[in-house]
Short mmCIF file of C-alpha atoms in Angstrom, two decimals:
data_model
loop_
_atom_site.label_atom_id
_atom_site.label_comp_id
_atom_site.label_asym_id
_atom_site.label_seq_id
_atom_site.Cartn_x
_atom_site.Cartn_y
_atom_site.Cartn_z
CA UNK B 267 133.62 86.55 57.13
CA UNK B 268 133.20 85.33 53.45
CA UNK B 269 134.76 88.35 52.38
CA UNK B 270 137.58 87.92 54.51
CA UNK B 271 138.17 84.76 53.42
CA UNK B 272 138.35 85.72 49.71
CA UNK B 273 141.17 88.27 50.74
CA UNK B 274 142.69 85.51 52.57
CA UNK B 275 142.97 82.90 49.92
CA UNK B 276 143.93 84.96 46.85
CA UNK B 277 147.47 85.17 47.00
CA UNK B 278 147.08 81.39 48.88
CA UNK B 279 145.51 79.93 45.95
CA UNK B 280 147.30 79.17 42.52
CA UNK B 281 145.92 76.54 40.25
CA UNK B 282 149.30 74.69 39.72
CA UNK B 283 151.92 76.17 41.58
CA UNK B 284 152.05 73.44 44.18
CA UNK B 285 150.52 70.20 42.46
CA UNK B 286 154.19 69.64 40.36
CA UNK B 287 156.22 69.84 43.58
CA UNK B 288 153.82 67.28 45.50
CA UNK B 289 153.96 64.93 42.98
CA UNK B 290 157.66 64.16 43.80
CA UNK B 291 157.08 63.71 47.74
CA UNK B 292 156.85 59.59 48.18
CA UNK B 293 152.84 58.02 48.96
CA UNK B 294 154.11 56.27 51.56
CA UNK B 295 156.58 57.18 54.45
CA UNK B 296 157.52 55.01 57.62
CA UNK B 297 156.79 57.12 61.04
CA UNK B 298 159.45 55.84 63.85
CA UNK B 299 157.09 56.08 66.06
CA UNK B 300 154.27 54.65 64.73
CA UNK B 301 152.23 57.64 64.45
CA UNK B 302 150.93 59.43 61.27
CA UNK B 303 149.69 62.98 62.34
CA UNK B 304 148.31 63.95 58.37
CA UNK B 305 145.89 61.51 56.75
CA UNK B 306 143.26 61.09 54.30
CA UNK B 307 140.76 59.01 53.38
CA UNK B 308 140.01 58.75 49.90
CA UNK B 309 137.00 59.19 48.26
CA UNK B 310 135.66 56.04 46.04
CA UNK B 311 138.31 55.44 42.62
CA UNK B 312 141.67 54.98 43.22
CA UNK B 313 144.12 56.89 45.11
CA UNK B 314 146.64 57.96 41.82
CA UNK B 315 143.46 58.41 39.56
CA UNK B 316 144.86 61.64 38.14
CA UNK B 317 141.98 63.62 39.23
CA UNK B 318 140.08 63.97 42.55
CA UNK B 319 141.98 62.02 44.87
CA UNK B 320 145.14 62.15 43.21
CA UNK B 321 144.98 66.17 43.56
CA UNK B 322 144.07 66.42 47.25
CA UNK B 323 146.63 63.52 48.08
CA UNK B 324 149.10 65.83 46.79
CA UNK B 325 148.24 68.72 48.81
CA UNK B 326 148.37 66.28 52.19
CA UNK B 327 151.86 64.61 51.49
CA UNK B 328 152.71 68.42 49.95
CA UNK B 329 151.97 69.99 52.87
CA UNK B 330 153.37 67.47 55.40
CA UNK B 331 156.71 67.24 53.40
CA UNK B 332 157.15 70.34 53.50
CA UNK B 333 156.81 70.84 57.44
CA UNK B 334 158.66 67.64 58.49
CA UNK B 335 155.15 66.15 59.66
CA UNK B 336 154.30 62.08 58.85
CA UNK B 337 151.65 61.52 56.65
CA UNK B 338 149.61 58.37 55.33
CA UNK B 339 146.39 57.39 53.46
CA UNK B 340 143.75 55.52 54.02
CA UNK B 341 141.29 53.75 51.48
CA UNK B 342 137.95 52.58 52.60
CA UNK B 343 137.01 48.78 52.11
CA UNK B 344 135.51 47.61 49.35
CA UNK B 345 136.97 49.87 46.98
CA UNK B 346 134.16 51.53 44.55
CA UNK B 347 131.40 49.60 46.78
CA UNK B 348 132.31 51.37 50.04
CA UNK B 349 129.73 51.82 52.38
CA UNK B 350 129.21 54.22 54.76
CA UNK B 351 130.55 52.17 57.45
CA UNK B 352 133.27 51.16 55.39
CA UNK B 353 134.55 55.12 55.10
CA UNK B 354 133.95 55.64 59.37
CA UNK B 355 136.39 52.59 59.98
CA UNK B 356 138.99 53.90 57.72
CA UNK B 357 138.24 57.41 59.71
CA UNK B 358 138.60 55.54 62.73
CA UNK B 359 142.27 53.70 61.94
CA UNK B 360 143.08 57.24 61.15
CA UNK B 361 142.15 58.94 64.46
CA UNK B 362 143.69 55.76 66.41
CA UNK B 363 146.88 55.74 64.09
CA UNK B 364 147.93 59.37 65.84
CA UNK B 365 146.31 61.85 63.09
CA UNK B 366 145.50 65.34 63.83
CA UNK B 367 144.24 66.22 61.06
CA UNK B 368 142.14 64.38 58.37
CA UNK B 369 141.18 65.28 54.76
CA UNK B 370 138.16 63.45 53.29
CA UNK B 371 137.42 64.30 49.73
CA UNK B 372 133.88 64.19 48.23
CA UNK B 373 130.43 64.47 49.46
CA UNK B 374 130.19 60.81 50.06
CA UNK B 375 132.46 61.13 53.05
CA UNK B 376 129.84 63.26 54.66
CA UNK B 377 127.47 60.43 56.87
CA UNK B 378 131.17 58.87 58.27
CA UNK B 379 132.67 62.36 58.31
CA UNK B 380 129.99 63.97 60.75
CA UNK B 381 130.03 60.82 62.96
CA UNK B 382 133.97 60.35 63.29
CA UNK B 383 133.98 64.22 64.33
CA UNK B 384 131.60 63.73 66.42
CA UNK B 385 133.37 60.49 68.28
CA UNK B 386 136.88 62.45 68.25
CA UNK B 387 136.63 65.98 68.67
CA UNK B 388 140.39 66.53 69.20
CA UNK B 389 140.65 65.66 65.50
CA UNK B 390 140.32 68.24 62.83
CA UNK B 391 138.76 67.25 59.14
CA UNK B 392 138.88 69.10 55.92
CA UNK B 393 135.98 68.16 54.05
CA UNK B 394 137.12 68.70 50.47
CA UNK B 395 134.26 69.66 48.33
CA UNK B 396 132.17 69.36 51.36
CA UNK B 397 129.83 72.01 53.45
CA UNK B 398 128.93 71.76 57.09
CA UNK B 399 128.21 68.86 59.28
CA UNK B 400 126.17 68.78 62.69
CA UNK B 401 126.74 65.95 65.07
CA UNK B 402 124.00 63.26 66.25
CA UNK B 403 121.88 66.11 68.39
CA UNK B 404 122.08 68.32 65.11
CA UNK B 405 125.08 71.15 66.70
CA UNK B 406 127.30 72.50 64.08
CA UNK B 407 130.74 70.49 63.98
CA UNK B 408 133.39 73.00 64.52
CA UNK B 409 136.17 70.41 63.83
CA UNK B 410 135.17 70.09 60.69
CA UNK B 411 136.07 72.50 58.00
CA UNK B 412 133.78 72.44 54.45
CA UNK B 413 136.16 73.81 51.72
CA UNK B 414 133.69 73.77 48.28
CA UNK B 415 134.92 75.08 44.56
CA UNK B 416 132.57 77.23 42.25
CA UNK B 417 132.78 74.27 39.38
CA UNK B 418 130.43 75.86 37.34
CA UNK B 419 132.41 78.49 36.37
CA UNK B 420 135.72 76.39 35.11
CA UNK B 421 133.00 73.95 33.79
CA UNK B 422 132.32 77.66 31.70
CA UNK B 423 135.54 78.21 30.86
CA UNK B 424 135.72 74.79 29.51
CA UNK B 425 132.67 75.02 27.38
CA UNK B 426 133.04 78.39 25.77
CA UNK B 427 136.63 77.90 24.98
CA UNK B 428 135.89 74.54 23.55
CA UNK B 429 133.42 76.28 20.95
CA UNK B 430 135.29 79.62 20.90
CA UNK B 431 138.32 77.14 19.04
CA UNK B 432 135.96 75.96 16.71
CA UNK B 433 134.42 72.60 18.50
CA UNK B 434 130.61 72.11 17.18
CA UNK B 435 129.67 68.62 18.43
CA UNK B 436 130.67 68.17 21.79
CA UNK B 437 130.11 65.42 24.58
CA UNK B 438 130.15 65.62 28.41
CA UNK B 439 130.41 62.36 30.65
CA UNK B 440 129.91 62.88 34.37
CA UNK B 441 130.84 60.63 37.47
CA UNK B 442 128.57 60.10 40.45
CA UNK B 443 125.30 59.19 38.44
CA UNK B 444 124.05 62.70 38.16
CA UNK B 445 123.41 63.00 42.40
CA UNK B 446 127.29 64.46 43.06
CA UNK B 447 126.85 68.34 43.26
CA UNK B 448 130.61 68.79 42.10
CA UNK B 449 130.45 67.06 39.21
CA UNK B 450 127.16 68.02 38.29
CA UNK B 451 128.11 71.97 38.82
CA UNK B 452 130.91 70.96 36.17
CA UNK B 453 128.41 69.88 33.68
CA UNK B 454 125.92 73.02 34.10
CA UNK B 455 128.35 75.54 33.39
CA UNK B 456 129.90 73.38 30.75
CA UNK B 457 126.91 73.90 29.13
CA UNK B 458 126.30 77.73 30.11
CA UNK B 459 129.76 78.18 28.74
CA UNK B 460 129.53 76.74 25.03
CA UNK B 461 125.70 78.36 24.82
CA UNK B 462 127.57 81.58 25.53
CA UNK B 463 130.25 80.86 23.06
CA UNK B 464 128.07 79.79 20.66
CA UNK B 465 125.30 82.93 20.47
CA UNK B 466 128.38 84.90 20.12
CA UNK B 467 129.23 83.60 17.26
CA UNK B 468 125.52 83.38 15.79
CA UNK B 469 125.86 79.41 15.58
CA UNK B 470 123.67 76.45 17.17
CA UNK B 471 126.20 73.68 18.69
CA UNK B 472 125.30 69.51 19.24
CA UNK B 473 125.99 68.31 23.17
CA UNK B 474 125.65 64.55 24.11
CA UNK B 475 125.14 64.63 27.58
CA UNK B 476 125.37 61.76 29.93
CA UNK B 477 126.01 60.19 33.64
CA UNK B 478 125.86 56.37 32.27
CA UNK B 479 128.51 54.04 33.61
CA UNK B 480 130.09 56.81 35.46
CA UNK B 481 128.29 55.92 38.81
CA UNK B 482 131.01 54.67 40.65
CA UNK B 483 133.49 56.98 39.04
CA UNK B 484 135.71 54.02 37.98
CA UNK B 485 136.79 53.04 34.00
CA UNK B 486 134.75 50.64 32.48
CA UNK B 487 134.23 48.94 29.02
CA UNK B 488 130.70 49.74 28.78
CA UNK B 489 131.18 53.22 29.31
CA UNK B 490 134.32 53.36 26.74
CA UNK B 491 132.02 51.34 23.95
CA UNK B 492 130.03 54.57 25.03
CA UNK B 493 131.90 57.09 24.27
CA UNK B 494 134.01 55.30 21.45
CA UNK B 495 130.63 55.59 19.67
CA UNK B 496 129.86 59.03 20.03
CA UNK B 497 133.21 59.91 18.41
CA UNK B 498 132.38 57.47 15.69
CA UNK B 499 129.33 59.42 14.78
CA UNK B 500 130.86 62.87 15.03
CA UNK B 501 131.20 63.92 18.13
CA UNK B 502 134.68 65.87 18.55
CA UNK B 503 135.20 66.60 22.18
CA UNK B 504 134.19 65.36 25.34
CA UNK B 505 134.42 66.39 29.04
CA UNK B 506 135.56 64.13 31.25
CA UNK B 507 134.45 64.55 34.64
CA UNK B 508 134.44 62.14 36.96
CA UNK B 509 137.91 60.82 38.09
CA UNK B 510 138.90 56.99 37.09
CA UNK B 511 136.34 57.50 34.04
CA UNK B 512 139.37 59.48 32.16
CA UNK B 513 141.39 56.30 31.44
CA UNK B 514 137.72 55.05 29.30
CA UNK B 515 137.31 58.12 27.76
CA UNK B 516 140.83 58.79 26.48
CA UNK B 517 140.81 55.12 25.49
CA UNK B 518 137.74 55.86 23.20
CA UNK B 519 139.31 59.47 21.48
CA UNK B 520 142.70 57.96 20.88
CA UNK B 521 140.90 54.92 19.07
CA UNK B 522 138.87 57.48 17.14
CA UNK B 523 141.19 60.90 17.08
CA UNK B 524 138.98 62.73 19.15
CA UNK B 525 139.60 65.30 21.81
CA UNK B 526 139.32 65.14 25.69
CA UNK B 527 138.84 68.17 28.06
CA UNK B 528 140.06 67.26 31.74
CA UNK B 529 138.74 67.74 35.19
CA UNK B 530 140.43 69.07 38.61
CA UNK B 531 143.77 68.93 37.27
CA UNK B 532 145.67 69.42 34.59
CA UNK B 533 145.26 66.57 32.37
CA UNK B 534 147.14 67.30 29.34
CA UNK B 535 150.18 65.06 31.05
CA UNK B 536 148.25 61.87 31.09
CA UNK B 537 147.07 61.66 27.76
CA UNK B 538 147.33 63.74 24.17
CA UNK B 539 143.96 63.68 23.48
CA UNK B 540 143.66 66.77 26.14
CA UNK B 541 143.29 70.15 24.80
CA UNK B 542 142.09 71.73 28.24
CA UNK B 543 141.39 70.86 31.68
CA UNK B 544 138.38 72.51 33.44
CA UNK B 545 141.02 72.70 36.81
CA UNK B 546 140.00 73.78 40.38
CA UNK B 547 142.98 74.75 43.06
CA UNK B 548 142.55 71.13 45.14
CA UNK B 549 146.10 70.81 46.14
CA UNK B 550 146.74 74.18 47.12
CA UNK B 551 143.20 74.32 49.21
CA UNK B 552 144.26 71.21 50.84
CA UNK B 553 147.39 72.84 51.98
CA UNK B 554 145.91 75.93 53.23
CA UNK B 555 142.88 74.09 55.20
CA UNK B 556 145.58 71.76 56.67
CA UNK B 557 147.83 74.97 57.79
CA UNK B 558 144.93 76.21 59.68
CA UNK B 559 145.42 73.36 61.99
CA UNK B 560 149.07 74.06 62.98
CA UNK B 561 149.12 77.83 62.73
CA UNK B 562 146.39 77.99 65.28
CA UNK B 563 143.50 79.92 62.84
CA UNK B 564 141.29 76.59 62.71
CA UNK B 565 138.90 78.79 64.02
CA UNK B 566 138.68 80.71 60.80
CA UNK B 567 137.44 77.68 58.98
CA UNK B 568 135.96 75.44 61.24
CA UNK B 569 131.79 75.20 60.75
CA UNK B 570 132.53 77.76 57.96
CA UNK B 571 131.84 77.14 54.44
CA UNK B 572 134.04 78.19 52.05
CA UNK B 573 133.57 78.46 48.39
CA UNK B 574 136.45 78.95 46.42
CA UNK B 575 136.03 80.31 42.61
CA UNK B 576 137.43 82.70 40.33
CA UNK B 577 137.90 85.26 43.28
CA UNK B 578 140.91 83.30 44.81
CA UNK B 579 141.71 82.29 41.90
CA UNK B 580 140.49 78.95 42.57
CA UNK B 581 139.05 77.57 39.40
CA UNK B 582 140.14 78.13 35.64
CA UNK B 583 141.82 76.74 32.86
CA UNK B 584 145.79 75.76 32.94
CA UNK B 585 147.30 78.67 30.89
CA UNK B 586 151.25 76.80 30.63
CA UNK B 587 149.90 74.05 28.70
CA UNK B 588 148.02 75.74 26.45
CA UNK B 589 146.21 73.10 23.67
CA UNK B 590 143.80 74.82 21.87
CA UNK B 591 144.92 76.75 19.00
CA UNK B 592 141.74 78.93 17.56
CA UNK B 593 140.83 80.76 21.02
CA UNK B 594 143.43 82.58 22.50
CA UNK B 595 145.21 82.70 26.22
CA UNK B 596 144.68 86.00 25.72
CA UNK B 597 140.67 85.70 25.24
CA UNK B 598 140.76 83.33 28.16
CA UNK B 599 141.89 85.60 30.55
CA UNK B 600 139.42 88.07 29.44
CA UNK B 601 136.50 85.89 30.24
CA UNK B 602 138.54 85.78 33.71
CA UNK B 603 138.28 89.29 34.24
CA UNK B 604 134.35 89.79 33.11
CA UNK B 605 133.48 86.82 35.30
CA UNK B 606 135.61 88.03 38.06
CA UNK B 607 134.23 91.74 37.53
CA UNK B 608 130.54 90.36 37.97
CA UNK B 609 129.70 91.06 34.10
CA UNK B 610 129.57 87.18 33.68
CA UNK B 611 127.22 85.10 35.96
CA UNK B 612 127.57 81.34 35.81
CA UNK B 613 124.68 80.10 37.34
CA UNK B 614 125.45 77.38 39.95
CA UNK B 615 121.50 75.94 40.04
CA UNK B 616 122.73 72.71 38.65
CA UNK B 617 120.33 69.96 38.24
CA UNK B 618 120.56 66.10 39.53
CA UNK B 619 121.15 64.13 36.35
CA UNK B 620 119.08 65.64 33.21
CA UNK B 621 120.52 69.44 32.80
CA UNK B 622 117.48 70.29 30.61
CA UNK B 623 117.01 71.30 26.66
CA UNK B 624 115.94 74.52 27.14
CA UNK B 625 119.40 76.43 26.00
CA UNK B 626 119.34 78.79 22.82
CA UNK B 627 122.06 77.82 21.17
CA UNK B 628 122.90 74.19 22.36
CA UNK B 629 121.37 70.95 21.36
CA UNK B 630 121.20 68.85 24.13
CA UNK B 631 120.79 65.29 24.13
CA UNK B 632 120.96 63.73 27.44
CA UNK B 633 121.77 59.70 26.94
CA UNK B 634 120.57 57.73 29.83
#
C-alpha cells in the first residue's frame, strides 16, 4: 500500500504549483444555503500566518474553488491558549454547519480530532501532519486520514545548503517547545544537513539551537530580543520554524542584516531577509486528501498513514526563487537525486527539545 501511494502522489505533489493560485481564492465566501461542505480548523497561531495554517488553508479554499464547493474556517477559542475542548467545539460547529469534510492541521488537533470522528462518522478529516486515531474503545478511525511530511529531509536541504553557500554560524528557533514532532524533525535534519555540508568541506560550523518563546508558536518580544542578540554576536542565519514566530525573527535579522531560512512555504515573499525556505507540499496534500472524499477513493487513505518526502516530491527547497548565491540550483538538485536514490539517509529519530552535541562537525549550543 505505501508503495502505491508513493506512485500515486508523485505527479499529485508539486511544492508550489498550487499555493500561488489559492492565494487569490477569497477566506471567506457566503453559502445560500447556509451550509459549508469544506472546513478547517486551524491549528494554534493565526489563520494568514504565512506558514502552517496559512498553507493548508490554501489547499481547502484551493480545492473547493476550484470544484464549485463552499468552504469556511474555523478557529478554536482562545486563540494560542486553546484547549482541547476548545478545538472539539470548533470541530463540532463544523460538522453541524453542513461539512463533509474537515482538515485539522497539527498534532494538537489529535485528542478533539479522534473524538469528533468518533461522534460523526459521516464526516471525513484530514489530519495534516497527523497519524492514526482510534476512537474511545481503541478501533482504528477510518474517517480519518493521517497525511505526515518527511521534515527531516527539507530540514537537510536547508542545513547543508546554508553551509554549502558559505554560512558558518548559524541559528535554529523551533515552535511547539521542543514536544511537536514536525517541527522538531525540521530541526534534526537541519542539523544532519549542515554536519554533512560541513565535513565536506573539512570545516567545524557554530549552531545556536533553541525552542524558547516559541511554545505557543506566536511572535513575541522576548523571543525577538532573543534572536536580535544572537545576530548581534555573530550569528548569520537562522531557521525559522514554527509559524507566527517568523514575524520575531525577521524583525531581529532586518534590525541586524542577518539572514532567515523559512519553513512550509516559501518565505522569500514575506520578508528579504529569506535566502531559502525548508518547504513541504501542504497545499497540494491538502488538495489531494480532500479529493479522496469526492472521487470516492477515501478508502485509500482512511486509517492509512501517509508520509510524504522526497519520493512525491513532497519536501525540498523552492528552486524559482532561488537566494543563495555560493551553492548552486544545480548542486541542490543533486542532493535530490542521492537522497531520493537512497545514497543519502536523513535520519528521522528526532529528539523532544535538546537535539544533542554529539555531531562531528557542528557546535551545538542548545539555549534553554
Amino acid at each position: 500500500m505505501k508503495k502505491f501511494l508513493a506512485l500515486l502522489l508523485t505527479a499529485a505533489l508539486l511544492l508550489c504549483s498550487v499555493a500561488a493560485l489559492a492565494e487569490e481564492v477569497p477566506d471567506t465566501m457566503t453559502a445560500e444555503d447556509g451550509q459549508y461542505v469544506v472546513a478547517m480548523v486551524t491549528d494554534v497561531g493565526q489563520l494568514k500566518d504565512k506558514s502552517f495554517n496559512q498553507g493548508t488553508w490554501n489547499g481547502v479554499k484551493g480545492y473547493a474553488a476550484a470544484n464549485g464547493l463552499s468552504y469556511k474556517y474555523y478557529q478554536p477559542a482562545n486563540g494560542d491558549q486553546a484547549t482541547d475542548e476548545d478545538r472539539f467545539d470548533a470541530m463540532k460547529a463544523a460538522c453541524e454547519g453542513g461539512a463533509k469534510v474537515i482538515v485539522g492541521p497539527g498534532f494538537m488537533q489529535a485528542t478533539a480530532m479522534a473524538r469528533a470522528a468518533e461522534a460523526y462518522p459521516e464526516v471525513k478529516f484530514v489530519f495534516i501532519d497527523g497519524f492514526p486515531l482510534n476512537d474511545s474503545q481503541g478501533n482504528l478511525l477510518t474517517n480519518v486520514a493521517p497525511v505526515a511530511f518527511a521534515e527531516e529531509q527539507a530540514g537537510y536541504f536547508a542545513g547543508y545548503a546554508a553551509v554549502a553557500d558559505g554560512f558558518t554560524k548559524l541559528g535554529f528557533s523551533g515552535g511547539g517547545g521542543g514536544t511537536n514532532p514536525a517541527v522538531n524533525r525540521y530541526g534534526y535534519g537541519y542539523i544532519q544537513g549542515a554536519n554533512d555540508a560541513a565535513a565536506k568541506l573539512g570545516i567545524t560550523v557554530d549552531m545556536k539551537y533553541t525552542y524558547a518563546y516559541g511554545a505557543s508558536f506566536s511572535p513575541s518580544a522576548e523571543l525577538q530580543t532573543l534572536i536580535a542578540g544572537w545576530y548581534e554576536t555573530g550569528t548569520e542565519v537562522v531557521f525559522s520554524c514554527g509559524g507566527s514566530i517568523f514575524s520575531s525573527i525577521t524583525a531581529a535579522a532586518s534590525a541586524n542584516d542577518g539572514y532567515v531560512i523559512g519553513v512550509d512555504v516559501d518565505q522569500s515573499f514575506d520578508s528579504d531577509t529569506v535566502v531559502t525556505s525548508a518547504m513541504k507540499g501542504i497545499t497540494a496534500a491538502t488538495e489531494w486528501a480532500i479529493a479522496k472524499v469526492f472521487d470516492d477513493t477515501w478508502a485509500e487513505i482512511g486509517g492509512i498513514p501517509v508520509s510524504l518526502g522526497v519520493e512525491n516530491d513532497a519536501v525540498g527547497l523552492p528552486v524559482d526563487t532561488w537566494g543563495l548565491e555560493v551553492y548552486t540550483v544545480a548542486e541542490y538538485e543533486a542532493l535530490f537525486a542521492d537522497i531520493l536514490a537512497g545514497n543519502v539517509v536523513v535520519s528521522n529519530a528526532a529528539p523532544d527539545g535538546n537535539p544533542g552535541t554529539e555531531w562531528s562537525n557542528v557546535n551545538l549550543e542548545y539555549v534553554e
